PDB file of C-alpha atoms in Angstrom:
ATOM      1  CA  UNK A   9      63.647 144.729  78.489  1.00 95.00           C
ATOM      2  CA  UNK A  10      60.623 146.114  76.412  1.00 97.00           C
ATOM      3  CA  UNK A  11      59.701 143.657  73.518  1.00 97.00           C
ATOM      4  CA  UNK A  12      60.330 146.343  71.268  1.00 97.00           C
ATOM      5  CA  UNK A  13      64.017 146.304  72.232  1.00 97.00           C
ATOM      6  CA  UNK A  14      64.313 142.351  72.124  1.00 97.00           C
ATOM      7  CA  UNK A  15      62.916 142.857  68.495  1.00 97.00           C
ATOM      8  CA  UNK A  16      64.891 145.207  67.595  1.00 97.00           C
ATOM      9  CA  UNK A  17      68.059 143.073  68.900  1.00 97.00           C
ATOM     10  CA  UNK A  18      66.763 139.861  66.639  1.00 96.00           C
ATOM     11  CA  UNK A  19      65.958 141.835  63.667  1.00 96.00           C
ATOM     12  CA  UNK A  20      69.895 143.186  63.904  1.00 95.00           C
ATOM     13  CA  UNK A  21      71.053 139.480  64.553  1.00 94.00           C
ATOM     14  CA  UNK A  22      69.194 138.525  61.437  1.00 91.00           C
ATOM     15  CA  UNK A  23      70.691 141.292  59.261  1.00 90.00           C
ATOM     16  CA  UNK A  24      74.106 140.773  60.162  1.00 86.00           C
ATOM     17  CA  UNK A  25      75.791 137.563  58.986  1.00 79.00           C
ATOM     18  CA  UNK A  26      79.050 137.571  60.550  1.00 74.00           C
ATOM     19  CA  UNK A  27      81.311 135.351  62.130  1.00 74.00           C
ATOM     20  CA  UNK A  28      81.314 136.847  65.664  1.00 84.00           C
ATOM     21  CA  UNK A  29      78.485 139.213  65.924  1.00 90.00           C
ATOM     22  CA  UNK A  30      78.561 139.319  69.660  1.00 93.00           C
ATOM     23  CA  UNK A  31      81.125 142.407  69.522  1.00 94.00           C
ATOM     24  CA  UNK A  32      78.784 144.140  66.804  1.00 94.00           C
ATOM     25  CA  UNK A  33      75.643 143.518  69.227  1.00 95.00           C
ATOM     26  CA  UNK A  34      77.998 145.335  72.005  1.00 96.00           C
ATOM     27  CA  UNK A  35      78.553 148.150  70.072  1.00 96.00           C
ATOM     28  CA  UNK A  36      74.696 148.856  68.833  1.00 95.00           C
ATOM     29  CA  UNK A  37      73.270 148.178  72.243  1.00 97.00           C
ATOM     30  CA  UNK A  38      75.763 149.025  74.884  1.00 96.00           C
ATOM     31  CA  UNK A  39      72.682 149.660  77.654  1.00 96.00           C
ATOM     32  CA  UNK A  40      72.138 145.639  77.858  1.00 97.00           C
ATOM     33  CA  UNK A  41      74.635 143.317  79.290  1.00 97.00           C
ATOM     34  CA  UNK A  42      76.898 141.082  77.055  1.00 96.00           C
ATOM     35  CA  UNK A  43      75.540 138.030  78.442  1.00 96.00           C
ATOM     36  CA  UNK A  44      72.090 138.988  77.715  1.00 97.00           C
ATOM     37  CA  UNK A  45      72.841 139.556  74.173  1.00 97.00           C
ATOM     38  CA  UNK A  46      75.044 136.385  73.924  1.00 96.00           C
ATOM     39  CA  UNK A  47      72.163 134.528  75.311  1.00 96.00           C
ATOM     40  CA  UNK A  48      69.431 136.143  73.111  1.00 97.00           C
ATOM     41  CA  UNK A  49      71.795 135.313  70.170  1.00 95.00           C
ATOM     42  CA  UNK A  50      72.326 131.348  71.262  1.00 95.00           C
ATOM     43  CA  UNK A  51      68.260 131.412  71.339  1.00 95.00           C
ATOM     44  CA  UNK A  52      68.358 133.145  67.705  1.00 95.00           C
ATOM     45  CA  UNK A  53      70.543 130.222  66.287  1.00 93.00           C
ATOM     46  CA  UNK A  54      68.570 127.158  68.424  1.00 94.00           C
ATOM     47  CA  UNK A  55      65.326 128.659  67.218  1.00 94.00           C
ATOM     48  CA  UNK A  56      66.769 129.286  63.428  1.00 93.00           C
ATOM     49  CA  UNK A  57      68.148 125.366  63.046  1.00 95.00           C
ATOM     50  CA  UNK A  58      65.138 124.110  64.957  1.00 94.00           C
ATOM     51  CA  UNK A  59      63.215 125.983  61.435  1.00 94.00           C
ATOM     52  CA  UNK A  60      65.890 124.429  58.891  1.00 94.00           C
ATOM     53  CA  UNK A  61      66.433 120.981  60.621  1.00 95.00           C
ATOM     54  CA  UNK A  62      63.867 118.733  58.805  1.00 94.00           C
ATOM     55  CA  UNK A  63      64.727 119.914  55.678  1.00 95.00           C
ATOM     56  CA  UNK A  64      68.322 119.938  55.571  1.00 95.00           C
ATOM     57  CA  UNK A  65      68.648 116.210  57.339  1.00 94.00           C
ATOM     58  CA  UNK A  66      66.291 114.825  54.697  1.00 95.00           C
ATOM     59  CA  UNK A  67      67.686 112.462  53.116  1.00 92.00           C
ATOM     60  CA  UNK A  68      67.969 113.043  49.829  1.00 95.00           C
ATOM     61  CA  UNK A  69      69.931 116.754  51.164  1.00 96.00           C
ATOM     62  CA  UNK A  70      71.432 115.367  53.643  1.00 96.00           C
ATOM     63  CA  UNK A  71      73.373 112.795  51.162  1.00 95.00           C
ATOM     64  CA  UNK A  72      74.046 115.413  48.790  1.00 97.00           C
ATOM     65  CA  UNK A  73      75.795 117.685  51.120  1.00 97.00           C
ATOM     66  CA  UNK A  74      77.710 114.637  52.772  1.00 97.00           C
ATOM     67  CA  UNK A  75      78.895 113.843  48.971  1.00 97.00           C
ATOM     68  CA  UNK A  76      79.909 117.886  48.550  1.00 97.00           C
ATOM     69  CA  UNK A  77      81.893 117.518  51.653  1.00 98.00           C
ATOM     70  CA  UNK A  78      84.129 114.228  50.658  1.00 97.00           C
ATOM     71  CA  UNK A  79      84.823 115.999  47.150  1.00 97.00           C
ATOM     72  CA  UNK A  80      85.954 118.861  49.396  1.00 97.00           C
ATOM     73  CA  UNK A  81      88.694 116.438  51.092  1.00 96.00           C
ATOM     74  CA  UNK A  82      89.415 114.968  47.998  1.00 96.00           C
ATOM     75  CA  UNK A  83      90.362 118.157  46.686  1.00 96.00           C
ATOM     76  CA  UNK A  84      91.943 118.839  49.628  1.00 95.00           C
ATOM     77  CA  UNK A  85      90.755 121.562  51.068  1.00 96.00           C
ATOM     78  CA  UNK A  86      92.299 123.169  54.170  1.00 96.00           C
ATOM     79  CA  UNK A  87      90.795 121.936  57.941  1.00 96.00           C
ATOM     80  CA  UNK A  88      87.619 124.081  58.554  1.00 96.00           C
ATOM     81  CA  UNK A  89      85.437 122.518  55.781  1.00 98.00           C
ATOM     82  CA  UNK A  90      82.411 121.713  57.572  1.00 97.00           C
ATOM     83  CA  UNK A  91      82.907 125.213  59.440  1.00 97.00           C
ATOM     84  CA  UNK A  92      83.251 127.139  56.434  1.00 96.00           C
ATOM     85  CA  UNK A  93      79.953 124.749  55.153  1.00 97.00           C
ATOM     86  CA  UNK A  94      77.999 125.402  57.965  1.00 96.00           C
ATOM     87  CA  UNK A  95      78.239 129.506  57.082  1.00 93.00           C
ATOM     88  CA  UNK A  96      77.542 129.112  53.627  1.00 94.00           C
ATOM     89  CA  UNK A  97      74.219 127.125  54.890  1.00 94.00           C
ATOM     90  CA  UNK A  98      73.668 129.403  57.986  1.00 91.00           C
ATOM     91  CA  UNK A  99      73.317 126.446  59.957  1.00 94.00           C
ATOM     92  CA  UNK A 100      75.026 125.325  63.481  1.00 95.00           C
ATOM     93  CA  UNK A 101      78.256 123.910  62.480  1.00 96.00           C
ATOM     94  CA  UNK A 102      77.916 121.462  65.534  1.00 97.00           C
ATOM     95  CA  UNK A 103      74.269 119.900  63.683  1.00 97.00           C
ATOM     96  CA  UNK A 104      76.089 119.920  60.827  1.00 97.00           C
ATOM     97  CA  UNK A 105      79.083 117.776  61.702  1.00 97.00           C
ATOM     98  CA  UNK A 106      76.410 115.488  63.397  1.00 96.00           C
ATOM     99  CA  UNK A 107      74.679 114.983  59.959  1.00 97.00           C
ATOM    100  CA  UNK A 108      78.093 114.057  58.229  1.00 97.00           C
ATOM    101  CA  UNK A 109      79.003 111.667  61.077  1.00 96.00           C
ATOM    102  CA  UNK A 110      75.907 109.816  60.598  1.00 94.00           C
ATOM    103  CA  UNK A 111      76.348 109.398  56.685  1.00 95.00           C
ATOM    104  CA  UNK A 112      80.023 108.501  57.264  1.00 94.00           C
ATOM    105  CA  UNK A 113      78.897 105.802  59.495  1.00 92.00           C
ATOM    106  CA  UNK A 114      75.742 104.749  57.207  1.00 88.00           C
ATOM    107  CA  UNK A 115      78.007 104.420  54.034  1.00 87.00           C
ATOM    108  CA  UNK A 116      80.993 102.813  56.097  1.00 73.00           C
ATOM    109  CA  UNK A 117      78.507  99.835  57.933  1.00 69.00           C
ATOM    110  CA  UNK A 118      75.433 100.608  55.756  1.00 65.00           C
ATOM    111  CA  UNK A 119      74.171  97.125  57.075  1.00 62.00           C
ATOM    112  CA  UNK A 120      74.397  98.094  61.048  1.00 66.00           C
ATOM    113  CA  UNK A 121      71.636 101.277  62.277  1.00 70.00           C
ATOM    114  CA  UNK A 122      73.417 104.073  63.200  1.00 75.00           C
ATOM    115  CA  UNK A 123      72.020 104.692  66.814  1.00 84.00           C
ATOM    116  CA  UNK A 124      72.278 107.682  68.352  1.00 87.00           C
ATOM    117  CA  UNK A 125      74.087 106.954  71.595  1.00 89.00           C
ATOM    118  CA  UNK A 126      76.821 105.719  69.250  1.00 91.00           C
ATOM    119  CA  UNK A 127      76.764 109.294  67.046  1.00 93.00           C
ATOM    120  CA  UNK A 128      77.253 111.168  70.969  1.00 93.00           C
ATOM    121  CA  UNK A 129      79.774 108.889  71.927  1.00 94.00           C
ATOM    122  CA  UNK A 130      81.508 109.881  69.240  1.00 95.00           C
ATOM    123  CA  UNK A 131      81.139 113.633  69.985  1.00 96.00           C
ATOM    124  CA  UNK A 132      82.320 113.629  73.183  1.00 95.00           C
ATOM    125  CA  UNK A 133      85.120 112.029  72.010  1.00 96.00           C
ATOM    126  CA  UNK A 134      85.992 112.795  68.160  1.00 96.00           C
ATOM    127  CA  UNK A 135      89.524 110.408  68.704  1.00 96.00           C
ATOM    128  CA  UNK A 136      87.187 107.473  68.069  1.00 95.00           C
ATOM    129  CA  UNK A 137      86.496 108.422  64.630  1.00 95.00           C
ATOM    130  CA  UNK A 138      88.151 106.697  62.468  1.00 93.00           C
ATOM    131  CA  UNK A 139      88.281 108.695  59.983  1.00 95.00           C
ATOM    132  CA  UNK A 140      91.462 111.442  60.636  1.00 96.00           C
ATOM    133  CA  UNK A 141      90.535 113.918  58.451  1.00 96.00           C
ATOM    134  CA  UNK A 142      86.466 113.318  59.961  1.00 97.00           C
ATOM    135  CA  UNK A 143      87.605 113.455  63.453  1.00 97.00           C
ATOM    136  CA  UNK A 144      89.363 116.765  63.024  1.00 97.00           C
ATOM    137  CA  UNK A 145      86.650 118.341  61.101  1.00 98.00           C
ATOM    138  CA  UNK A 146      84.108 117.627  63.636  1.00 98.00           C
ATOM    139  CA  UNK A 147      86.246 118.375  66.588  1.00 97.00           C
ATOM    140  CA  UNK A 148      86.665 122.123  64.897  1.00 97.00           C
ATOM    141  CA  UNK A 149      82.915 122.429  64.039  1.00 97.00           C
ATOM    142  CA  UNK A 150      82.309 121.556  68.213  1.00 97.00           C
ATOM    143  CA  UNK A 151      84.843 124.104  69.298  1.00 95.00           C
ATOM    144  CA  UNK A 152      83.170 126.576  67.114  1.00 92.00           C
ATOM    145  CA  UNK A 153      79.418 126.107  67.547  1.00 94.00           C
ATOM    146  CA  UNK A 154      78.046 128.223  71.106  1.00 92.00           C
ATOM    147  CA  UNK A 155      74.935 126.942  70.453  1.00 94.00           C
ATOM    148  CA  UNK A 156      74.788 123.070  69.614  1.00 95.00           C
ATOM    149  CA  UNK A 157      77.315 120.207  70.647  1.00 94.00           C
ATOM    150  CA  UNK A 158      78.308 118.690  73.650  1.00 94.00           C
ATOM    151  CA  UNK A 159      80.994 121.311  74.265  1.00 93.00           C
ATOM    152  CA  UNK A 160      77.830 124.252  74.402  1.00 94.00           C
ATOM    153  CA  UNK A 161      76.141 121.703  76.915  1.00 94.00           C
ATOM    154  CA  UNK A 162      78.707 121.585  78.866  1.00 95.00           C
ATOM    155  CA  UNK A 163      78.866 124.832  79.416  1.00 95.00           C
ATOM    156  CA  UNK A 164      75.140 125.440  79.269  1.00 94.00           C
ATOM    157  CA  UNK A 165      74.950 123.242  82.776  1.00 95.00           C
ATOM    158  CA  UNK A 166      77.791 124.099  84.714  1.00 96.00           C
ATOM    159  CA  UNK A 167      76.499 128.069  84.268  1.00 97.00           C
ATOM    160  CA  UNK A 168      72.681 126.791  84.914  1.00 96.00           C
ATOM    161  CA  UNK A 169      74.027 124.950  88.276  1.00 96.00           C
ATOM    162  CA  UNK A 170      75.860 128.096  88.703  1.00 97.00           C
ATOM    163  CA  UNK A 171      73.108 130.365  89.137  1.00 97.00           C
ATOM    164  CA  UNK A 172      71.223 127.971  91.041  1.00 96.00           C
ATOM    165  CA  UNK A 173      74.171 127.863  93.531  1.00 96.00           C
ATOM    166  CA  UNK A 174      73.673 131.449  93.888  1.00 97.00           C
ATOM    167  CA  UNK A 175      69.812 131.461  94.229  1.00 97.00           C
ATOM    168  CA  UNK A 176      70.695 128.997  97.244  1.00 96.00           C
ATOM    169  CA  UNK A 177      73.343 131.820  99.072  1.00 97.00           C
ATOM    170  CA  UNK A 178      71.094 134.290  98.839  1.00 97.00           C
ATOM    171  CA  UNK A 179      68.522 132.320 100.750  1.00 96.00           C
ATOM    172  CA  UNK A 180      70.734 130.845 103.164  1.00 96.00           C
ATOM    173  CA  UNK A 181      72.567 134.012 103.986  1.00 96.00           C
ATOM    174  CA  UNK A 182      69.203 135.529 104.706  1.00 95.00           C
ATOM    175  CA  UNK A 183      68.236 132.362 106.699  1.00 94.00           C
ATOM    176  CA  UNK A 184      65.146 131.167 104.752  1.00 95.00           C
ATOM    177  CA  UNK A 185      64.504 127.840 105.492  1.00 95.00           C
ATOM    178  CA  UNK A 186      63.633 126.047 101.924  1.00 96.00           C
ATOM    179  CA  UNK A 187      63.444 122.287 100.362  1.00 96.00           C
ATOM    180  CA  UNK A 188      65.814 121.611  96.636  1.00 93.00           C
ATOM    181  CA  UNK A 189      64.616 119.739  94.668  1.00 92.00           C
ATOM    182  CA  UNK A 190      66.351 116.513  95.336  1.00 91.00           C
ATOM    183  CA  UNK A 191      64.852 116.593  98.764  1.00 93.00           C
ATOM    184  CA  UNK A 192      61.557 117.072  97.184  1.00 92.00           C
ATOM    185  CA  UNK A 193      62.074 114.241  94.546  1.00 90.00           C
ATOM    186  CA  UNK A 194      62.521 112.320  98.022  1.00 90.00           C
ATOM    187  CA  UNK A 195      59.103 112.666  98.853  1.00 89.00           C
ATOM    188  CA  UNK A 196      57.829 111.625  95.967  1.00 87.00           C
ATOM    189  CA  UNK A 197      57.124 114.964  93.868  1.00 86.00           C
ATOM    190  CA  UNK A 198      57.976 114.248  90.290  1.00 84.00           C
ATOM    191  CA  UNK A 199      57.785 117.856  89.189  1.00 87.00           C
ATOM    192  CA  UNK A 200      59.683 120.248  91.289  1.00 93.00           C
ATOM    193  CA  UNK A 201      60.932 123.965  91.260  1.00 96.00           C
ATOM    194  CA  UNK A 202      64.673 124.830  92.091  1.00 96.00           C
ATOM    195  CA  UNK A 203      63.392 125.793  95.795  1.00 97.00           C
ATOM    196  CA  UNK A 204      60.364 125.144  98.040  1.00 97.00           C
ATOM    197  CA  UNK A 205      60.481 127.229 100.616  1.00 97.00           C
ATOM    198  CA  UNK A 206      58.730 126.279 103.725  1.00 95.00           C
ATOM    199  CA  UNK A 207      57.563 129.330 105.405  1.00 94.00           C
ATOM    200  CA  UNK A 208      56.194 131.227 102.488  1.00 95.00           C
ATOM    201  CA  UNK A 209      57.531 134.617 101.723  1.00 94.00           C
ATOM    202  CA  UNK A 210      55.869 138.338  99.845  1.00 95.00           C
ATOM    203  CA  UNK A 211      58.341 139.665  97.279  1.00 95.00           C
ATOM    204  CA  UNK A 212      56.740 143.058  95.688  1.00 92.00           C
ATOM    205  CA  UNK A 213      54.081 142.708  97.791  1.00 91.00           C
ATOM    206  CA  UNK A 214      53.107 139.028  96.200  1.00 94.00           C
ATOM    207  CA  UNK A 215      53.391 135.683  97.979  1.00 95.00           C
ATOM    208  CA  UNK A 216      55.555 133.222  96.698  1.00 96.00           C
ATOM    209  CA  UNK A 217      55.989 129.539  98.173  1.00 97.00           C
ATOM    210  CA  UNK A 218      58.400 128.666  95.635  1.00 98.00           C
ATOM    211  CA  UNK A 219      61.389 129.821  93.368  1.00 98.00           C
ATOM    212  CA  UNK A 220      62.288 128.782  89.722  1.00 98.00           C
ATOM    213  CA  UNK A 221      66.243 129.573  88.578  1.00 98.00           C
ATOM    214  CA  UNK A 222      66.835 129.886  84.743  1.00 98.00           C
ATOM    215  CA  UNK A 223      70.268 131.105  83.649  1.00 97.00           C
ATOM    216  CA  UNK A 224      68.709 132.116  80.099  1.00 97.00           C
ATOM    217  CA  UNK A 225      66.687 135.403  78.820  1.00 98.00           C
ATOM    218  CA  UNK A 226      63.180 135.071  79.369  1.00 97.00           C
ATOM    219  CA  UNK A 227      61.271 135.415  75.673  1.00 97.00           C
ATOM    220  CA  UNK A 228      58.458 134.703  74.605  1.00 96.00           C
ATOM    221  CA  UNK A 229      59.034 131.193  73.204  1.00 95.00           C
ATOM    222  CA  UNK A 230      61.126 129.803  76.160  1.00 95.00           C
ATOM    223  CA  UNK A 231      58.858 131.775  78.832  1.00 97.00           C
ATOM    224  CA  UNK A 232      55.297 130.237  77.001  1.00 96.00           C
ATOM    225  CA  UNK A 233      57.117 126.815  77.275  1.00 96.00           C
ATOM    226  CA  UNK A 234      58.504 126.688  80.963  1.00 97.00           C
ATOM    227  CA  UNK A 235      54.407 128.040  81.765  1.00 97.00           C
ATOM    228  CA  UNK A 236      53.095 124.720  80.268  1.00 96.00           C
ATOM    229  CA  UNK A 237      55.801 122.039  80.852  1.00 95.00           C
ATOM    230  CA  UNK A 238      56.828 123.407  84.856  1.00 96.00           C
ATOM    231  CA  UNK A 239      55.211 126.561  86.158  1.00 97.00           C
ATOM    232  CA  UNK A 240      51.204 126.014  86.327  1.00 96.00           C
ATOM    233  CA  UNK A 241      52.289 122.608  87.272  1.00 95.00           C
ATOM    234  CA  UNK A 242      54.061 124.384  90.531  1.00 96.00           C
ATOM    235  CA  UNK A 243      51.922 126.570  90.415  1.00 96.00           C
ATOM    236  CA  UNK A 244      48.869 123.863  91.062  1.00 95.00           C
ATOM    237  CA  UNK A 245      50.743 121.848  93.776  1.00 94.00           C
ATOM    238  CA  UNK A 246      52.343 124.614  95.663  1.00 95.00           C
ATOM    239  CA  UNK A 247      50.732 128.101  95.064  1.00 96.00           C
ATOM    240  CA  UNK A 248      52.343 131.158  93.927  1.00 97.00           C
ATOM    241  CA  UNK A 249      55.992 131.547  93.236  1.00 97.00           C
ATOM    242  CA  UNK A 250      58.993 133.227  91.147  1.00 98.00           C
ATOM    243  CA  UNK A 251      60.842 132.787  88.191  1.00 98.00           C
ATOM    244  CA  UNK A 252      64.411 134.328  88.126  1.00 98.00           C
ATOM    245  CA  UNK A 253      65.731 134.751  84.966  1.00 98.00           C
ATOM    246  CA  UNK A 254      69.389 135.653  85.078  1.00 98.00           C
ATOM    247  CA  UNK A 255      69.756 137.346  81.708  1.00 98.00           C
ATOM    248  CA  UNK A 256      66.906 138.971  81.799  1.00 98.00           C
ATOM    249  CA  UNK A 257      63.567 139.204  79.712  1.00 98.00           C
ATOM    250  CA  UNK A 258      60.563 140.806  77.824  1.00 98.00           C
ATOM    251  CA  UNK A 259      58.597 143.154  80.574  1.00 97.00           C
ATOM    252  CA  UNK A 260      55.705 142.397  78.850  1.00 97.00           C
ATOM    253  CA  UNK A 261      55.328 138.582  79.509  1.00 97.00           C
ATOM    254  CA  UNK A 262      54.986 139.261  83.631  1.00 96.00           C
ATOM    255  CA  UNK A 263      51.373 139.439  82.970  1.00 95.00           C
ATOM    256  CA  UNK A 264      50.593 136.531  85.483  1.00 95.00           C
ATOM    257  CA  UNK A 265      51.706 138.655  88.952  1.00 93.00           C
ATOM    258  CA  UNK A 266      47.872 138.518  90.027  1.00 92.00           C
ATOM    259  CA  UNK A 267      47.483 134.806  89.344  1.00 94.00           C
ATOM    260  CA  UNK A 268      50.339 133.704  91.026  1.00 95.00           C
ATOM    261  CA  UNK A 269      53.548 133.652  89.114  1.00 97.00           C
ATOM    262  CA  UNK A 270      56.387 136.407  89.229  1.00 97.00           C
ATOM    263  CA  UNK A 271      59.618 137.426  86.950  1.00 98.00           C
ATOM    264  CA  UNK A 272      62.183 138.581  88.147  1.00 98.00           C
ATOM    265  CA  UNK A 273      65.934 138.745  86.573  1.00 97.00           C
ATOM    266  CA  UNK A 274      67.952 138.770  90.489  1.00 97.00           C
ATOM    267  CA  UNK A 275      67.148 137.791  93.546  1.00 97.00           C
ATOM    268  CA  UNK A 276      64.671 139.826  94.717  1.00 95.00           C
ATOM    269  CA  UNK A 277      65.228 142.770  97.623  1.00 91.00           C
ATOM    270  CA  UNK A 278      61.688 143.637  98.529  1.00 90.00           C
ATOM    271  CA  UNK A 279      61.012 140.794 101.162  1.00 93.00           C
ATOM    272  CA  UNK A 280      58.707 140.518 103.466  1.00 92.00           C
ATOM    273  CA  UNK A 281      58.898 138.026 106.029  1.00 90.00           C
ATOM    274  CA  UNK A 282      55.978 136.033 107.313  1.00 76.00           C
ATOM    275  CA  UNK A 283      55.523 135.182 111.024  1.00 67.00           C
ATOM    276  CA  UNK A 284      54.302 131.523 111.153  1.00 59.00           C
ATOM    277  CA  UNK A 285      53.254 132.128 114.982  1.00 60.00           C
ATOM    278  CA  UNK A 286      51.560 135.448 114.207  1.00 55.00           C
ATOM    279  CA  UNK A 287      47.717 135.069 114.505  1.00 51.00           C
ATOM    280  CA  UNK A 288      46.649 138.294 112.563  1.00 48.00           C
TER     281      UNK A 288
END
């Protein structure tokens, strides 16, 4: 995808404040998948809170919208409060519901620090709030948010570990013989990619030793980040390799073929295999 086109699919997501713009996204851009524009959307709304997130749990705001949502129950609103909240703050209903668990718990033991492997318990499992009317609320806001919550995780892993099951049948049906990364972590790497391989391949004409699955789009946030926190570091230990990004991403950011790192969005076709007893 051309970074024009990614821009143009953000600037769309910005303008349109609806509840389920996924089908709208379809309809205005039916040449890229659904999952690539669900994915560029979750990014949207990660990147959006991660912008709003200091000042809304400040707090001074965050008490103030914890007191606007107990006069809510006391009015008695229907269920959906926080939901219907979270859109009138464009913010993740799942953040949201975390903020109002952790004033519900300040005001109810304001003596005791709220830690926050106490505030997760509670999300995976919203029975344990005491609070009925709390527990509901929060359940709905998880169910709701794609983005944020442990539900989203969830989801977020199993299709990650997905992907990287696949990454490992393509190899294996070809018969390339390759390292995970557990079996790396065995010999003492701390860093690792998904796959080492251990005869060293040429995909578009470009070595690779090793290959990098990431079930996300590729932009130019995420891509700039996995560069300095995982791929030069790869890229230093163990040469050249490839980064697969399922959903795609911006053409423009595989600038770095020449140096030693490739993009690709599938497992690649054009593969040359190397002869480890050839002497030419």
């Amino acid at each position: 995808m051309k970074m024009k086109k990614y821009c143009e699919i953000v600037d769309f997501i910005q303008k349109n404040k609806v509840d389920d713009v996924i089908p709208f996204l379809v309809k205005h851009f039916p040449e890229i998948k659904e999952d690539t524009l669900n994915n560029i959307y979750i990014q949207e709304v990660r990147r959006k809170v991660k912008k709003t997130y200091h000042r809304i749990s400040a707090p001074e705001k965050a008490s103030e919208i914890y007191e606007r949502y107990l006069s809510k129950i006391q009015s008695g609103e229907p269920p959906e409060i926080l939901v219907r909240m979270a859109k009138e703050m464009d913010y993740s209903a799942s953040m949201l519901s975390k903020l109002i668990l952790e004033q519900y718990l300040n005001a109810d033991c304001p003596q005791i620090t709220v830690g926050k492997s106490q505030i997760n318990r509670l999300l995976r499992d919203t029975t344990l709030i005491e609070d009925r009317d709390l527990s509901f609320e929060v359940y709905l806001c998880l169910l709701q948010d794609d983005a944020y919550g442990p539900f989203a995780d969830s989801i977020k892993h199993s299709v990650g570990h997905e992907y990287e099951f696949l990454l490992i049948h393509e190899l294996k049906k070809l018969n390339i013989s390759f390292e995970n990364e557990d079996e790396l972590r065995l010999k003492g790497y701390d860093k690792t990619p998904d796959v080492k391989l251990n005869i060293p391949l040429a995909v578009d004409g470009h070595v690779i030793n090793w290959i990098e699955s990431k079930a996300s789009f590729g932009d130019e946030e995420s891509h700039r980040t996995y560069l300095k926190d995982q791929l030069w570091s790869y890229w230093n230990r163990f040469g050249p390799g490839l980064v697969i990004y399922w959903f795609g991403f911006i053409e423009e950011l595989d600038e770095h073929r020449e140096k030693g790192i490739i993009i690709m969005d599938s497992f690649p076709n054009n593969i040359t295999f190397m002869d480890p007893l050839s002497k030419s």
